[in-house]
Amino acid sequence: MIPILLALTLAQDPDRACLSCHEDQGEEWRPSVHARERIGCVACHGTDEVVKDKHQFRPTFRPLRLAQVAEGCGACHQGVLEAFRPTEHFQTAAFGPGDDLHRTSCTACHAHHATVTSDRAAILDRCARCHDRTGSEFTAADAGFRKLAALEAATARLLGRIDGLRPRAGIPVSDAEDGAGRCRSRIAALAVAQHGLGWGAVETAADRSAAEAEAAYNTLTSRERDFGGRFRLLVPFLALVAAAALTGRKLGASPP
Amino acid sequence: MIREKLSRPLPPGAGPGVVLGSAAIVFLALQFLTGALLAVYYVPTWDGAHESVVRIGKEIPFGWLVRSVHVWSAHLFVGTVLLHLARVFLRGAYEPPRRATWWAGAALLLLALAAAFTGQVLPLDPEGLGGANVAGSFADSVGLGRLVRGGAEVGPDTVGRMYAAHLLVIPFLLATLIAMHLALVARHRLKGAESAEGESPAFLRILVPAVFGAVGLAVTLAFLLPTPVERTATKPLWVFLPLYQALRIAPSWAEPALPAIPIAFLAAVPFLRSRKTALSAGALLLAAALVLGFLGWRA
């Protein structure tokens, strides 16, 4: 009877059915980015059939392994999973001891029900639980994060400059807009690629794009300065106005 | 004969104000010249217009200067025509036999306003679209909204209408009316110089400061205050502010009559026999325009 009722309720609103019992998980989930996007319990925890199996305590029921968590996230975040799969973290999650759930999987940094876009300081703190802060793995990640932050700052600075100059005449910004677009794409790509923990490549790519953003910014500054120098060309036209004033004055003394 | 006409004397005590009419023509010539250059790159489509104006203002070498001179000479053209009209009015130079000259001048003012309005819309930036919406709403009140916009809303067909009016219809009418106006001026001479005989080359004496002053002023202002590629003003052009404010405060049934008031005044001026009546009516209209314009600017 219970499975039938559960199935009927799930068919109508699966998330509400789950959360009617699993209140704590609901409290964590509601403020999350997944809740805003209407991605609920069933998306990660399986279809109605799997949930029904769990609730009937069938012999097939077993706890999720960490690798399954990554694979589950990867159903939507495919690029991240592809980057993450070759790493030691994924291997540990898939085949290591399950004593510390979520230790090295997606949820280690992004939480599980309260899914967040974790900030870098929090991620480094999480790394430091297992890695020595002076060790090469930790310092490489720290340096990689700093380069990513520098790229984001340079891109934001360039975008701010473009916004300021966009309405103004005489100062082209379209090439800088293209450059800023490339930097934004690079930031998005590195946000995915960083899950592969190949910090050397991340640093190189971030450095290259930050340099491009910086060069575009300097080009805009130079163009603005050049446009400011246009007043040199104004002198002959001011002379025309003066000549007009002088010749115009004489009209007042027209002979009767 | 041309030499004879060019050599006519100026009226006694003409003053620098005598160059206003010629200066207005030079501003218009500047607009024809810069407008032709802008037309090379302007794309008169709903999707392409704004992008092409941005390209002119930012990418094309000296496009910003050409566009800024075009815009500034438009402001100065309207302003100069207004001042010229005011000067002629104060000198009573609208009286017979110069009635037709006055009417041609008044029609030129209306055409200058039409050119300014259609030109303001063409970039399709917030200011242009705002102007088109306000004018469309007014046109609705006289049942011409769809004709002006080409639809119930400002859209792709509005651009074609503004483009055709701005580049073909209005310039043709302006050129025709200016030719008539100048022919009438040449025929009746400047007021006060009808019978004077002299050798002072009036034409050149007026033309030199008019050309120097108009070109110098328009280019100087364009250099000092280049026209932004993204104009964000939500108010109409300064010259339309009195009408804008009047439309805001007038009851809806009176809206169609509002523009008719200054037009009727301009048409009736040559019939006003008494100078005192004419000056009083003119002062009243000017005061109302200034007050409404100030309120419209502050609104």
Coordinates of C-alpha atoms in Angstrom, one line a residue, chain B residues 38-60 63 67 122-124 159 163 229:
Chain B
L38 CA 26.9 59.9 -43.4
A39 CA 24.5 58.3 -45.9
V40 CA 27.5 56.3 -47.3
Y41 CA 27.7 54.3 -44.1
Y42 CA 24.2 54.6 -42.6
V43 CA 22.1 51.5 -42.9
P44 CA 18.3 52.4 -42.9
T45 CA 17.1 49.1 -41.3
W46 CA 15.6 48.4 -37.9
D47 CA 18.5 45.9 -37.1
G48 CA 21.3 47.8 -38.8
A49 CA 20.7 51.5 -38.1
H50 CA 22.1 51.8 -34.6
E51 CA 25.1 49.5 -35.4
S52 CA 25.9 51.6 -38.5
V53 CA 25.7 54.8 -36.5
V54 CA 28.1 53.3 -33.8
R55 CA 30.4 52.3 -36.6
I56 CA 30.3 55.9 -38.1
G57 CA 31.0 57.4 -34.6
K58 CA 33.7 55.0 -33.5
E59 CA 35.3 53.1 -36.4
I60 CA 35.2 55.2 -39.6
G63 CA 33.2 59.7 -38.8
R67 CA 28.4 63.2 -37.6
L122 CA 17.5 57.7 -37.4
P123 CA 20.2 56.5 -35.0
L124 CA 17.5 54.4 -33.2
V159 CA 12.9 53.7 -40.1
Y163 CA 14.9 57.9 -43.8
V229 CA 27.1 57.2 -30.3

